[in-house]
Amino acid sequence: MKYDARSLPASLGGGEARLARRQHMPELRFTKGDMVASAFVNALEDGRYRGLVLLSRDGGGSDDAQVYRAEPTLDSESEALEQAGALAQHLLKRYEN
């Protein structure tokens, strides 16, 4: 599994995050200290799914949040959510150190 752990530009990341939440996709939530990682799935126009992670500080404003995307896109919504969950845990481990 390959992860693209680069932060997305606000214009792309914010839109994808809002789109996935608007479609009521399943979401996983992970916390480590004051960091919160919400993993969710975005249904794409081509019928595939992309796992996304919204990483923020607990109680922080939305300006502090960063969106990360898992690569590649997948045919299965459940696999994309699993992939996003793994990316969320990976990102939180980076904040441990």
C-alpha atoms as an extended CHARMM CRD file, in Angstrom:
* protein
*
        97  EXT
         1         1  MET       CA              0.0000000000        0.0000000000        0.0000000000  PROA      1               0.0000000000
         2         2  LYS       CA              1.3820000000        3.4080000000       -0.9820000000  PROA      2               0.0000000000
         3         3  TYR       CA              0.5240000000        6.6000000000        0.8530000000  PROA      3               0.0000000000
         4         4  ASP       CA              0.7230000000       10.1370000000       -0.3950000000  PROA      4               0.0000000000
         5         5  ALA       CA              1.2720000000       11.9270000000        2.9130000000  PROA      5               0.0000000000
         6         6  ARG       CA              1.7380000000       15.3610000000        1.4130000000  PROA      6               0.0000000000
         7         7  SER       CA             -0.6430000000       18.0560000000        2.4770000000  PROA      7               0.0000000000
         8         8  LEU       CA             -3.0670000000       19.0690000000       -0.2360000000  PROA      8               0.0000000000
         9         9  PRO       CA             -3.6030000000       22.6920000000       -1.1930000000  PROA      9               0.0000000000
        10        10  ALA       CA             -6.5850000000       24.1600000000        0.6340000000  PROA      10              0.0000000000
        11        11  SER       CA             -8.4580000000       24.5950000000       -2.6360000000  PROA      11              0.0000000000
        12        12  LEU       CA             -8.2740000000       20.8490000000       -3.3550000000  PROA      12              0.0000000000
        13        13  GLY       CA             -8.1240000000       19.3950000000        0.1360000000  PROA      13              0.0000000000
        14        14  GLY       CA            -10.9720000000       21.3800000000        1.6180000000  PROA      14              0.0000000000
        15        15  GLY       CA            -13.2430000000       20.6280000000       -1.3080000000  PROA      15              0.0000000000
        16        16  GLU       CA            -12.5720000000       16.9030000000       -1.1960000000  PROA      16              0.0000000000
        17        17  ALA       CA            -13.1090000000       16.8550000000        2.5660000000  PROA      17              0.0000000000
        18        18  ARG       CA            -16.4110000000       18.7050000000        2.3190000000  PROA      18              0.0000000000
        19        19  LEU       CA            -17.5530000000       16.4880000000       -0.5590000000  PROA      19              0.0000000000
        20        20  ALA       CA            -16.9110000000       13.2470000000        1.3220000000  PROA      20              0.0000000000
        21        21  ARG       CA            -18.6900000000       14.4860000000        4.4420000000  PROA      21              0.0000000000
        22        22  ARG       CA            -21.6550000000       15.7220000000        2.4040000000  PROA      22              0.0000000000
        23        23  GLN       CA            -22.0680000000       12.2450000000        0.8850000000  PROA      23              0.0000000000
        24        24  HSD       CA            -22.2200000000       10.7170000000        4.3980000000  PROA      24              0.0000000000
        25        25  MET       CA            -19.3740000000        8.3200000000        3.8030000000  PROA      25              0.0000000000
        26        26  PRO       CA            -18.1930000000        6.1370000000        6.7040000000  PROA      26              0.0000000000
        27        27  GLU       CA            -15.5990000000        7.7590000000        8.9450000000  PROA      27              0.0000000000
        28        28  LEU       CA            -12.9760000000        6.5210000000       11.3860000000  PROA      28              0.0000000000
        29        29  ARG       CA            -11.5460000000        8.7520000000       14.1190000000  PROA      29              0.0000000000
        30        30  PHE       CA             -8.1440000000        8.3110000000       15.7660000000  PROA      30              0.0000000000
        31        31  THR       CA             -6.5220000000       10.4430000000       18.4840000000  PROA      31              0.0000000000
        32        32  LYS       CA             -3.0250000000       10.7350000000       19.8880000000  PROA      32              0.0000000000
        33        33  GLY       CA             -2.4600000000       13.4100000000       22.5100000000  PROA      33              0.0000000000
        34        34  ASP       CA             -4.0610000000       16.5630000000       21.1550000000  PROA      34              0.0000000000
        35        35  MET       CA             -3.9740000000       15.3840000000       17.5300000000  PROA      35              0.0000000000
        36        36  VAL       CA             -7.0980000000       14.0380000000       15.8140000000  PROA      36              0.0000000000
        37        37  ALA       CA             -7.0860000000       12.1370000000       12.5160000000  PROA      37              0.0000000000
        38        38  SER       CA            -10.4330000000       11.5440000000       10.8140000000  PROA      38              0.0000000000
        39        39  ALA       CA            -10.2790000000        8.9840000000        8.0030000000  PROA      39              0.0000000000
        40        40  PHE       CA            -13.0420000000        8.9060000000        5.4150000000  PROA      40              0.0000000000
        41        41  VAL       CA            -13.7300000000        8.0040000000        1.8040000000  PROA      41              0.0000000000
        42        42  ASN       CA            -14.5530000000       10.1290000000       -1.2010000000  PROA      42              0.0000000000
        43        43  ALA       CA            -16.5410000000        8.5500000000       -4.0520000000  PROA      43              0.0000000000
        44        44  LEU       CA            -15.0130000000        9.6880000000       -7.3290000000  PROA      44              0.0000000000
        45        45  GLU       CA            -16.8360000000       10.3750000000      -10.5910000000  PROA      45              0.0000000000
        46        46  ASP       CA            -15.2840000000        7.3010000000      -12.2320000000  PROA      46              0.0000000000
        47        47  GLY       CA            -16.8760000000        4.9740000000       -9.6510000000  PROA      47              0.0000000000
        48        48  ARG       CA            -13.6540000000        4.4580000000       -7.6680000000  PROA      48              0.0000000000
        49        49  TYR       CA            -12.9530000000        5.5540000000       -4.0960000000  PROA      49              0.0000000000
        50        50  ARG       CA            -10.1760000000        7.6100000000       -2.5060000000  PROA      50              0.0000000000
        51        51  GLY       CA             -9.2520000000        7.4560000000        1.1620000000  PROA      51              0.0000000000
        52        52  LEU       CA             -8.7470000000       10.8560000000        2.8100000000  PROA      52              0.0000000000
        53        53  VAL       CA             -7.5100000000       11.9110000000        6.2330000000  PROA      53              0.0000000000
        54        54  LEU       CA             -8.2660000000       15.1880000000        7.9730000000  PROA      54              0.0000000000
        55        55  LEU       CA             -5.5310000000       15.8480000000       10.5530000000  PROA      55              0.0000000000
        56        56  SER       CA             -6.0390000000       18.5750000000       13.1570000000  PROA      56              0.0000000000
        57        57  ARG       CA             -5.3920000000       19.5400000000       16.7470000000  PROA      57              0.0000000000
        58        58  ASP       CA             -8.2250000000       18.7880000000       19.1550000000  PROA      58              0.0000000000
        59        59  GLY       CA             -9.9950000000       22.0710000000       19.7540000000  PROA      59              0.0000000000
        60        60  GLY       CA             -8.0330000000       23.7750000000       16.9750000000  PROA      60              0.0000000000
        61        61  GLY       CA             -9.6490000000       25.8090000000       14.2560000000  PROA      61              0.0000000000
        62        62  SER       CA            -10.2790000000       24.5530000000       10.7480000000  PROA      62              0.0000000000
        63        63  ASP       CA             -7.3860000000       26.7240000000        9.5470000000  PROA      63              0.0000000000
        64        64  ASP       CA             -4.9890000000       24.3290000000       11.2990000000  PROA      64              0.0000000000
        65        65  ALA       CA             -6.4470000000       21.2090000000        9.6650000000  PROA      65              0.0000000000
        66        66  GLN       CA             -4.5900000000       19.4360000000        6.8730000000  PROA      66              0.0000000000
        67        67  VAL       CA             -6.0550000000       16.9570000000        4.3990000000  PROA      67              0.0000000000
        68        68  TYR       CA             -4.0060000000       13.9930000000        3.1880000000  PROA      68              0.0000000000
        69        69  ARG       CA             -4.9600000000       11.5100000000        0.5130000000  PROA      69              0.0000000000
        70        70  ALA       CA             -4.1600000000        7.8300000000        0.2230000000  PROA      70              0.0000000000
        71        71  GLU       CA             -2.9980000000        6.4880000000       -3.1130000000  PROA      71              0.0000000000
        72        72  PRO       CA             -4.0350000000        4.7100000000       -5.2640000000  PROA      72              0.0000000000
        73        73  THR       CA             -7.7800000000        5.0180000000       -5.7550000000  PROA      73              0.0000000000
        74        74  LEU       CA             -9.6330000000        1.7490000000       -5.1820000000  PROA      74              0.0000000000
        75        75  ASP       CA            -12.7090000000       -0.0820000000       -6.4920000000  PROA      75              0.0000000000
        76        76  SER       CA            -13.9820000000       -0.8770000000       -2.9910000000  PROA      76              0.0000000000
        77        77  GLU       CA            -15.2950000000        1.7030000000       -0.5110000000  PROA      77              0.0000000000
        78        78  SER       CA            -14.3790000000       -0.5210000000        2.4430000000  PROA      78              0.0000000000
        79        79  GLU       CA            -10.8020000000       -1.0080000000        1.1810000000  PROA      79              0.0000000000
        80        80  ALA       CA            -10.4300000000        2.7460000000        0.6640000000  PROA      80              0.0000000000
        81        81  LEU       CA            -11.6260000000        3.3590000000        4.2380000000  PROA      81              0.0000000000
        82        82  GLU       CA             -9.1750000000        0.7500000000        5.5390000000  PROA      82              0.0000000000
        83        83  GLN       CA             -6.3900000000        2.4270000000        3.5630000000  PROA      83              0.0000000000
        84        84  ALA       CA             -7.3630000000        5.8520000000        4.9480000000  PROA      84              0.0000000000
        85        85  GLY       CA             -7.3970000000        4.4280000000        8.4910000000  PROA      85              0.0000000000
        86        86  ALA       CA             -3.8770000000        3.0640000000        8.0340000000  PROA      86              0.0000000000
        87        87  LEU       CA             -2.7160000000        6.4550000000        6.7260000000  PROA      87              0.0000000000
        88        88  ALA       CA             -4.3620000000        8.2100000000        9.7040000000  PROA      88              0.0000000000
        89        89  GLN       CA             -2.5060000000        5.9680000000       12.1520000000  PROA      89              0.0000000000
        90        90  HSD       CA              0.7580000000        6.4890000000       10.2650000000  PROA      90              0.0000000000
        91        91  LEU       CA              0.3610000000       10.2700000000       10.4000000000  PROA      91              0.0000000000
        92        92  LEU       CA             -0.3750000000       10.2270000000       14.1440000000  PROA      92              0.0000000000
        93        93  LYS       CA              2.7500000000        8.1190000000       14.7550000000  PROA      93              0.0000000000
        94        94  ARG       CA              4.7920000000       10.8280000000       13.0140000000  PROA      94              0.0000000000
        95        95  TYR       CA              3.5410000000       13.3090000000       15.6240000000  PROA      95              0.0000000000
        96        96  GLU       CA              4.6670000000       11.0040000000       18.4610000000  PROA      96              0.0000000000
        97        97  ASN       CA              8.3280000000       11.6800000000       17.7680000000  PROA      97              0.0000000000
